[in-house]
Coordinates of C-alpha atoms and ligand atoms in Angstrom, one line a residue:
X1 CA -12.9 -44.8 -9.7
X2 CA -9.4 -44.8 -11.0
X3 CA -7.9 -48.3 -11.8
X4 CA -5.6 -49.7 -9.8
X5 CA -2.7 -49.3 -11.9
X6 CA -2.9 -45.3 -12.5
X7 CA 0.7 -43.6 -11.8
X8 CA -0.8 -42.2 -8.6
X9 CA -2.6 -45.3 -7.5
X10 CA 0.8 -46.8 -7.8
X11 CA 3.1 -44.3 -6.3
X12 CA 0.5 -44.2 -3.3
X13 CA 1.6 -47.7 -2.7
X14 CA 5.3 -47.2 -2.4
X15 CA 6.9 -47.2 1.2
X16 CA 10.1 -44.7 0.1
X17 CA 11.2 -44.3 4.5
X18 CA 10.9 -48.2 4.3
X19 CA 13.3 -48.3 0.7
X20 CA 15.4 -46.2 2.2
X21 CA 16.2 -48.2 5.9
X22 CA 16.8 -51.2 4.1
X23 CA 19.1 -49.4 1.4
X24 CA 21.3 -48.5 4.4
X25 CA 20.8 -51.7 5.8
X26 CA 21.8 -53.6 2.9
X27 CA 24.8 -51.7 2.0
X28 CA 26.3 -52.1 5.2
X29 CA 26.7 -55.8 4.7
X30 CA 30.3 -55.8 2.5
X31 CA 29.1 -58.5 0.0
X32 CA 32.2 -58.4 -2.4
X33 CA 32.4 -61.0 -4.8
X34 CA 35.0 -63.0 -2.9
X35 CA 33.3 -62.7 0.7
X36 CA 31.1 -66.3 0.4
X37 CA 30.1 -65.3 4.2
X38 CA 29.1 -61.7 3.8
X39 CA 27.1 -62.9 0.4
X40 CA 25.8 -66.0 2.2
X41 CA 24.4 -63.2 5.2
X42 CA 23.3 -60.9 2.6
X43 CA 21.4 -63.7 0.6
X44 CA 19.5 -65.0 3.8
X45 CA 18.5 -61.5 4.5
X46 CA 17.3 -61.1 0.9
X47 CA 15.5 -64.4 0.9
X48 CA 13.4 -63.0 4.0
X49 CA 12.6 -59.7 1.8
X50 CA 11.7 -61.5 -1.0
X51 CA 9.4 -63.9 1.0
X52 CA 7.0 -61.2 1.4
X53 CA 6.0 -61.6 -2.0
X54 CA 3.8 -64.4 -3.7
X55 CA 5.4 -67.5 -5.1
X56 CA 9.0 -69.5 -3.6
X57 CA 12.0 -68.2 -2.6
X58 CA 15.3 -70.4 -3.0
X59 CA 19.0 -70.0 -2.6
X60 CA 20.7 -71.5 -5.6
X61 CA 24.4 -72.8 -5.9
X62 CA 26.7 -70.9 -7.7
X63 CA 27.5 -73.2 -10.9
X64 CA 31.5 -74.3 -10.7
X65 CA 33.8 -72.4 -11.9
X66 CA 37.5 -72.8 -12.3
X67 CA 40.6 -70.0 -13.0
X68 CA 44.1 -70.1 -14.1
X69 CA 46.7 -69.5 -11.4
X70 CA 50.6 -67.8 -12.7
X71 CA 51.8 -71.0 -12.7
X72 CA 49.3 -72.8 -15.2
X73 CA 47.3 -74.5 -12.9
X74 CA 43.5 -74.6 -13.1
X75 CA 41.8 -73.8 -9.7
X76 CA 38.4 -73.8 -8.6
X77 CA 37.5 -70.5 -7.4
X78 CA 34.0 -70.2 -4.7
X79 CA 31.2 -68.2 -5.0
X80 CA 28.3 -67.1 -2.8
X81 CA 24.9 -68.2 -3.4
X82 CA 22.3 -67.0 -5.7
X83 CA 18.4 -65.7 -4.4
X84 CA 15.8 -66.8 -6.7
X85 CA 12.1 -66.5 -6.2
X86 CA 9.1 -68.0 -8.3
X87 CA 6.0 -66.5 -9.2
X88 CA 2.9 -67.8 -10.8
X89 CA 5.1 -70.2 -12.8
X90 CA 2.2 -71.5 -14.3
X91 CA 1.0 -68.4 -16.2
X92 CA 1.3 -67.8 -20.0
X93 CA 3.0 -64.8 -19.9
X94 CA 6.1 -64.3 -17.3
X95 CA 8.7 -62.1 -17.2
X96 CA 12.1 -62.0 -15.4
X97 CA 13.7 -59.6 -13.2
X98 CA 17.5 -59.3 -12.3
X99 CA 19.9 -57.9 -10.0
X100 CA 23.3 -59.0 -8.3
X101 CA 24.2 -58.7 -4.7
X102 CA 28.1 -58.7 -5.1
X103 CA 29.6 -55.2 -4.7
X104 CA 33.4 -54.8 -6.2
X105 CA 34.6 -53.6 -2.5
X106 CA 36.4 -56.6 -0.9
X107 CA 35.5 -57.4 3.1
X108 CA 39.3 -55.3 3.3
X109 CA 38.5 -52.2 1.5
X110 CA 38.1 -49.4 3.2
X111 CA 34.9 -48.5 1.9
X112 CA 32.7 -49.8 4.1
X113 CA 30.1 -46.7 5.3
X114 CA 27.2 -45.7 4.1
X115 CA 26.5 -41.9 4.8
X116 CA 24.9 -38.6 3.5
X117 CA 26.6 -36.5 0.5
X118 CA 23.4 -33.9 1.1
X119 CA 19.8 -34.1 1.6
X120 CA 18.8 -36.4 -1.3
X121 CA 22.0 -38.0 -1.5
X122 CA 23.3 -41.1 0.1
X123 CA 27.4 -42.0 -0.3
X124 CA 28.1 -46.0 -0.3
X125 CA 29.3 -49.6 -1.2
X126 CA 26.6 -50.7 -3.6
X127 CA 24.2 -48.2 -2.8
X128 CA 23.5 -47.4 -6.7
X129 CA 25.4 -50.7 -7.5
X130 CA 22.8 -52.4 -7.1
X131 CA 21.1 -52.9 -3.8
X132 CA 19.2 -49.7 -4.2
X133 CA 18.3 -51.5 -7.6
X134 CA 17.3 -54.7 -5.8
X135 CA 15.0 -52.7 -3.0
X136 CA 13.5 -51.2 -6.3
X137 CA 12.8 -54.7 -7.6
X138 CA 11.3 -55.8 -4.5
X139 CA 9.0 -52.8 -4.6
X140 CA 8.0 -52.3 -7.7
X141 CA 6.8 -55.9 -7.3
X142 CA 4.5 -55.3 -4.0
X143 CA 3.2 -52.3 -6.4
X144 CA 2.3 -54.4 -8.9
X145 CA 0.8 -56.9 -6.8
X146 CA -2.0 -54.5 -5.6
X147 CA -2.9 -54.4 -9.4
X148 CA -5.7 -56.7 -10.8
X149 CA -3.5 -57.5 -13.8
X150 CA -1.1 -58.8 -12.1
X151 CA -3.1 -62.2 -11.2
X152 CA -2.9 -62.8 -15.0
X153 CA 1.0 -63.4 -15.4
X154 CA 3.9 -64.7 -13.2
X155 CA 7.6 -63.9 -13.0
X156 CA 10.6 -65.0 -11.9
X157 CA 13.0 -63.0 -9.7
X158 CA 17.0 -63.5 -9.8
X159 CA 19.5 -61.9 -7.6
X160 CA 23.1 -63.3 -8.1
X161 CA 26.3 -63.3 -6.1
X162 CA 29.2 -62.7 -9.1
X163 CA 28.0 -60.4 -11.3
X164 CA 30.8 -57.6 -10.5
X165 CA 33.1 -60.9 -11.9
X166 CA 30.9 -61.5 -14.9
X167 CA 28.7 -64.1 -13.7
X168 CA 30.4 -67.2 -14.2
X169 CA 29.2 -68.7 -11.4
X170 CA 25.2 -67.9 -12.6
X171 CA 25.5 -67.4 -16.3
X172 CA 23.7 -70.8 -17.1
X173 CA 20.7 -69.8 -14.0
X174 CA 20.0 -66.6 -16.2
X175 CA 19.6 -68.4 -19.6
X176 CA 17.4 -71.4 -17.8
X177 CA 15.3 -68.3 -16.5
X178 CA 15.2 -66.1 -19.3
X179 CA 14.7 -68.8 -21.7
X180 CA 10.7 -68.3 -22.9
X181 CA 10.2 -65.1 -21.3
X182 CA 8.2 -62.2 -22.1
X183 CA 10.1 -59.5 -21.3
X184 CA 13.3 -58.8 -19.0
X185 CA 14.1 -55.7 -16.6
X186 CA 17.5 -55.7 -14.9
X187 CA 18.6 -53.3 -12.2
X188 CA 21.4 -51.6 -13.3
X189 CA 21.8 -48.2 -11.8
X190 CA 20.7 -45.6 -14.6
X191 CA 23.5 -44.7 -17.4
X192 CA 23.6 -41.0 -16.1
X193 CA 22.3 -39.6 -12.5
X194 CA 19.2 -38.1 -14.7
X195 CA 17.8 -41.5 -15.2
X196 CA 19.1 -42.1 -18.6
X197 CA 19.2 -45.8 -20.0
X198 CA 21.8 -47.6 -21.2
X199 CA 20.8 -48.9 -24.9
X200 CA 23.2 -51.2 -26.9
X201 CA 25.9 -52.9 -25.0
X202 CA 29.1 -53.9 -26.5
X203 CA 30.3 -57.5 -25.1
X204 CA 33.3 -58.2 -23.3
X205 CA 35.6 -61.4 -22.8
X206 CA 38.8 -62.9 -20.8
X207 CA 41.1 -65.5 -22.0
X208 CA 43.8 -67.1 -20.0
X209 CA 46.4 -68.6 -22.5
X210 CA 49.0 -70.9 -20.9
X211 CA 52.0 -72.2 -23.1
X212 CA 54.4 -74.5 -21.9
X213 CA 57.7 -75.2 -23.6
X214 CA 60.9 -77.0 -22.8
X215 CA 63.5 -75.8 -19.8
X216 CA 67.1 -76.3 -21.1
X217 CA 70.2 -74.7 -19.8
X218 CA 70.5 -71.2 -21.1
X219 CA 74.1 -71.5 -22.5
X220 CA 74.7 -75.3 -22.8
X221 CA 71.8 -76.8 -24.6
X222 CA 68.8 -74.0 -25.3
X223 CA 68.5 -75.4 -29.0
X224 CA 66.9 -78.0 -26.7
X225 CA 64.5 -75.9 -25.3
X226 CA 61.6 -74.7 -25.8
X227 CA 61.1 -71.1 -24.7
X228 CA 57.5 -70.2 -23.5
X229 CA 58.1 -66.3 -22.8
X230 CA 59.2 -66.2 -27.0
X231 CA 55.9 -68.0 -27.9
X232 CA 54.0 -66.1 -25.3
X233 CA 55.3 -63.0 -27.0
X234 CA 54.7 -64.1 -30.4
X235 CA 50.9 -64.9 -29.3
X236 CA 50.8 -61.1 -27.8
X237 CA 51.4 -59.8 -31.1
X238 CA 49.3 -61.8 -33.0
X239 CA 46.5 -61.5 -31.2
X240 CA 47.1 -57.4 -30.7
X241 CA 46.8 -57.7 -34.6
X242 CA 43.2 -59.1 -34.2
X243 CA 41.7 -55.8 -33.5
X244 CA 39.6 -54.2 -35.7
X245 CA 37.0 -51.8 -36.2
X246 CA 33.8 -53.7 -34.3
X247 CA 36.4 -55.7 -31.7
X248 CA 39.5 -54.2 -29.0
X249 CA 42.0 -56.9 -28.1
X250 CA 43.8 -55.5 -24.9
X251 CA 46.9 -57.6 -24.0
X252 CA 46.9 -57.0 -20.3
X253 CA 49.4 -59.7 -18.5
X254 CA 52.3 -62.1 -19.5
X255 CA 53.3 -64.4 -16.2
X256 CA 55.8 -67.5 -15.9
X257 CA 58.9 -67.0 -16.7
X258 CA 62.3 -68.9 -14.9
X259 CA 66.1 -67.6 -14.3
X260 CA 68.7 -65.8 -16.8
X261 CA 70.1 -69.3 -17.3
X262 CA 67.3 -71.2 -18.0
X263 CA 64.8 -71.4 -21.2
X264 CA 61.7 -70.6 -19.5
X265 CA 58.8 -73.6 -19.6
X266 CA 55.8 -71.7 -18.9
X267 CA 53.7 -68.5 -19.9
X268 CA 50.7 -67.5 -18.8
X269 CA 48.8 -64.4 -21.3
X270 CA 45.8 -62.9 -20.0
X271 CA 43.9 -60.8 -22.5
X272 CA 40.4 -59.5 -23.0
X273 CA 38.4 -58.5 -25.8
X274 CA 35.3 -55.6 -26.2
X275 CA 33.3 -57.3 -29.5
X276 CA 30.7 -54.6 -30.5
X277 CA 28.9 -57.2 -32.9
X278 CA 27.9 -60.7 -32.7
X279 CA 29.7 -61.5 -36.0
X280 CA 32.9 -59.4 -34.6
X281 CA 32.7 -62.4 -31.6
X282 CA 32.8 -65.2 -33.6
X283 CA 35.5 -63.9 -35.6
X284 CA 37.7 -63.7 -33.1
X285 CA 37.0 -67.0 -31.8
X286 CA 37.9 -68.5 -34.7
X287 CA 41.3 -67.1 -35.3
X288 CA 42.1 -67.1 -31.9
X289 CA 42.1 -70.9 -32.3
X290 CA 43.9 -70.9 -35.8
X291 CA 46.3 -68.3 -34.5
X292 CA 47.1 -70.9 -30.9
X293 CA 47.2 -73.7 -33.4
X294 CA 50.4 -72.0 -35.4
X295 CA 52.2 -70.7 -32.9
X296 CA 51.9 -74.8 -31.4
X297 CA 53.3 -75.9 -34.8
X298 CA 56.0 -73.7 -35.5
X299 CA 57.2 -73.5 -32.0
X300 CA 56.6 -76.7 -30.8
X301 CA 54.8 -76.0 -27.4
X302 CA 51.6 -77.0 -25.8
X303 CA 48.9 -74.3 -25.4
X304 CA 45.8 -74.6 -23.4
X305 CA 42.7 -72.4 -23.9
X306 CA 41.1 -71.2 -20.8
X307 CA 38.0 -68.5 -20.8
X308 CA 36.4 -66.6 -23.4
X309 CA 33.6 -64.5 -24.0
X310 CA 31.8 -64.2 -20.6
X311 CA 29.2 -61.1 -22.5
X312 CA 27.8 -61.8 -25.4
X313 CA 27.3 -58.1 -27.5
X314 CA 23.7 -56.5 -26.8
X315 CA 22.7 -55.0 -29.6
X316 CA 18.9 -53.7 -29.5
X317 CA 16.2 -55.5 -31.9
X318 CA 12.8 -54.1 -32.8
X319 CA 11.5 -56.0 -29.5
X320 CA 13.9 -54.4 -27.3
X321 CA 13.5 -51.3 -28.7
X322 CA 9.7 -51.3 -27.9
X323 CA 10.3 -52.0 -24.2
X324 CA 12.3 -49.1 -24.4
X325 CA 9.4 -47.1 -26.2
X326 CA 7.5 -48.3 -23.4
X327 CA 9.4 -47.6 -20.2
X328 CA 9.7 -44.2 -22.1
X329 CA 6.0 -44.0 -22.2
X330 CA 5.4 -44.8 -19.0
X331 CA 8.2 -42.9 -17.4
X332 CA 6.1 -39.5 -18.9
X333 CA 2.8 -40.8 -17.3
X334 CA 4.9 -40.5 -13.9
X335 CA 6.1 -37.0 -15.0
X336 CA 10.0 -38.5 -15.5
X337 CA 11.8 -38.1 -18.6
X338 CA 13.5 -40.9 -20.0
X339 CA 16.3 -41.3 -22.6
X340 CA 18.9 -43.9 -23.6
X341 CA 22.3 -43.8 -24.7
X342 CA 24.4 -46.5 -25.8
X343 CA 27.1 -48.0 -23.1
X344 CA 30.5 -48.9 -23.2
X345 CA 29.5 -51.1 -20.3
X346 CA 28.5 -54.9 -19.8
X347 CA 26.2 -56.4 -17.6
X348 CA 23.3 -59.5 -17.7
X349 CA 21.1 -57.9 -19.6
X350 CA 23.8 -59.1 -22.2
X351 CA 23.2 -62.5 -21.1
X352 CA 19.4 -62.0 -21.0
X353 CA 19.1 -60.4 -25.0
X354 CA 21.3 -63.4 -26.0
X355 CA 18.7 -65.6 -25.1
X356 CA 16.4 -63.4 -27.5
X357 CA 14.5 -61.7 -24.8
X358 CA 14.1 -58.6 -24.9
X359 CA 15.5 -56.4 -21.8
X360 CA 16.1 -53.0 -20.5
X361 CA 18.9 -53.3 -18.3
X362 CA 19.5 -50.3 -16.2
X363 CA 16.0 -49.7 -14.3
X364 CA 17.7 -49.3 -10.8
X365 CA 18.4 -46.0 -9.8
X366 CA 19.5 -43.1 -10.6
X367 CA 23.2 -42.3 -9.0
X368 CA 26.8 -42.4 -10.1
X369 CA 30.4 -43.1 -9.6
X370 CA 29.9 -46.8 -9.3
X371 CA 32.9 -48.7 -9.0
X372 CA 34.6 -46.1 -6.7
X373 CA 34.3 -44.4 -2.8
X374 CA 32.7 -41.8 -4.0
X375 CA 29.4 -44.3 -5.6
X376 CA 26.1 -42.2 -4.8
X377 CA 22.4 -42.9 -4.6
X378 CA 19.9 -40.2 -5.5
X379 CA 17.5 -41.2 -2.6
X380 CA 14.1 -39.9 -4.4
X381 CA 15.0 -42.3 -7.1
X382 CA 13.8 -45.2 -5.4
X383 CA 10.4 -44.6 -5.2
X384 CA 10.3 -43.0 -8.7
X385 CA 12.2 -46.0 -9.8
X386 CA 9.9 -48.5 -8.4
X387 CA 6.4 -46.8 -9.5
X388 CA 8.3 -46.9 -13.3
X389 CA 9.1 -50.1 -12.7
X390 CA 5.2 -51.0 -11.3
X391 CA 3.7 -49.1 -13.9
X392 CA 5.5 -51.1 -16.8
X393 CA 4.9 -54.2 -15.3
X394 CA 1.2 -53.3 -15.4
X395 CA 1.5 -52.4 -19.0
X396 CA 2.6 -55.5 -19.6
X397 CA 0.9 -57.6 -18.0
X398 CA -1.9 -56.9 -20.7
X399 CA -2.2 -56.1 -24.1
X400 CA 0.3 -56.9 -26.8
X401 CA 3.7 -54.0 -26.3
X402 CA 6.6 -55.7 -27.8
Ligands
ZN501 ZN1 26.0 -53.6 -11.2

């Protein structure tokens, strides 16, 4: 008898009409990042999808989170709930599994429809980003259920509501559930439409930098003043001076401002930065502040600090590197061929291997041209996807791998 984890014992158990239904199903819910009610729908539906599977499902708060508007002001800004489900928390050995519901079409975009490209290939909102990815999750998991090993270790599964916004609403949810973990899989759509994986990740983070000055009459008294746009210009160049070699600094915004007659009171600079190294990261950090601290001094305005590095830069350790070896491994049992390349891109799985876990982070499926109208799914994917998924999970529910 062959076990119950073979790669043909497992892709006997995966539904691929069922995957596809509630792919089309899910993607026409709009679940931008900004629509709390189509997340809040979206999250209810998922929680019911989830159920089906061992262990508790709950829908988390998003954690607060607060934003700069152009006139200085710090506002709080909603998100939708997170889904997280439970299981086996008492075993030794768990791993974690993550995906995000938000898409980066708003409720007002006007791509809303999923429909066919060609026989095998399904055009819409978050069909490869990522709710074909979370139906792989889901899945994989009933696969992997079926197996005897699978009684031997728990997991813990986390879909969130802001990742498209860089999951500031969730970041400290995927620490508390990565933290200990054996291993992490997250459900990226694959790097290229042949399956590829995305390896090393740079890291990637936005500051909001508001100055305020003086106002003083432009002609009478601006000795007396305080100009913010000068100091806001001052701070552009200095930080554009920053990058280097292992870090981009890309100036992207100046607001505030006042009339031709005035000296303006307030700035507002919004920058972000691409670290490619941990050590790049911390650099930065560090002058940033030394650099705010000088321009305070020697122009005598107030500057407030607001953001900073939201992804952490993934670089891939031995560990991670044998999950890869593995998925590899695995992929070949099921007659797929797997590469990696490294990615300009960021996602959790940053957030995941900066807790020290080690994660391959783009196990959804294959597709492309995420991020636009013309975003695709490769519909055979998903049920290649999840018996990859299935079969690694069974590898590693036994045995040391990593
Ligand atoms: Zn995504």
């Amino acid at each position: 008898m062959k076990p119950d984890s073979a790669p043909e014992a497992v892709l006997d158990r995966i539904d691929a009409d069922t995957m596809l239904r509630e792919v089309q199903d899910w993607a026409a819910i709009n679940t931008g990042t900004a629509n709390i009610a189509g997340l809040d729908r979206m999250a209810g539906v998922l929680a019911d999808a989830f159920a089906t599977l061992p262990g508790e499902v709950e829908l988390v708060d998003p954690a607060p989170v607060s934003a700069i508007a152009s006139d200085g002001r710090e506002f709080d800004k909603p998100h939708g709930r997170h889904m997280v489900l439970r299981v086996r928390p008492e075993a030794e050995r768990r791993f974690v599994l993550t995906g995000h519901m938000d898409t980066v079409f708003p409720v007002d975009h006007s791509f809303q429809q999923v429909g066919w490209l060609d026989e095998q290939t399904l055009n819409g909102p978050g069909t490869a980003d990522m709710k074909g990815g979370i139906c792989v999750i889901l899945h994989a998991l009933r696969a992997f259920e079926a197996t005897a090993g699978a009684a031997r270790v728990g997991y813990d599964v986390m879909i969130n509501s802001d990742e498209e916004t860089g999951s500031l609403a969730s970041r400290g949810l995927i620490e508390e559930l990565a933290r200990g973990k054996y291993a992490a899989l997250t459900y990226e759509p694959s790097a290229l439409p042949d399956g590829t994986l995305a390896h090393a990740r740079g890291g990637t983070g936005n500051y909001s930098i508001t100055i305020h000055g003086r106002s003083a009459h432009a002609g009478r008294n601006p000795h007396e003043g305080r100009n913010a746009i000068v100091a806001a210009s001052d701070l552009v160049l200095r930080i554009a001076a920053l990058a280097a070699e292992d870090i981009t600094v890309n100036p992207a915004k100046i607001e505030g401002g006042s009339a031709n007659n005035v000296v303006p009171d307030l700035a507002v600079v919004r920058f972000n930065i691409r670290p490619k190294s941990t050590e790049a990261m911390t650099r930065f950090d560090t002058q940033l502040d030394s650099v705010i601290a000088t321009i305070a001094a020697e122009r005598d305005v107030r500057i407030h600090r607001h953001g900073g590095v939201t992804r952490p830069p993934k670089p891939v350790d031995a560990k991670a590197q044998r999950l890869f070896d593995l998925v590899r491994d695995c992929g070949a049992e099921l007659g797929q061929t797997i590469g990696w390349i490294p990615s300009g891109g960021v996602c959790d799985g940053n957030n995941i291997a900066a807790c020290g876990v080690p994660v391959v982070d783009t196990m959804g499926v294959r597709g492309g041209a995420i991020h636009s109208p013309d975003e695709f799914m490769i519909v055979p994917s998903l049920k290649e996807r999840a018996a990859l998924s299935a079969l690694v999970l069974a590898k590693l529910s036994t045995g040391d791998h990593l």
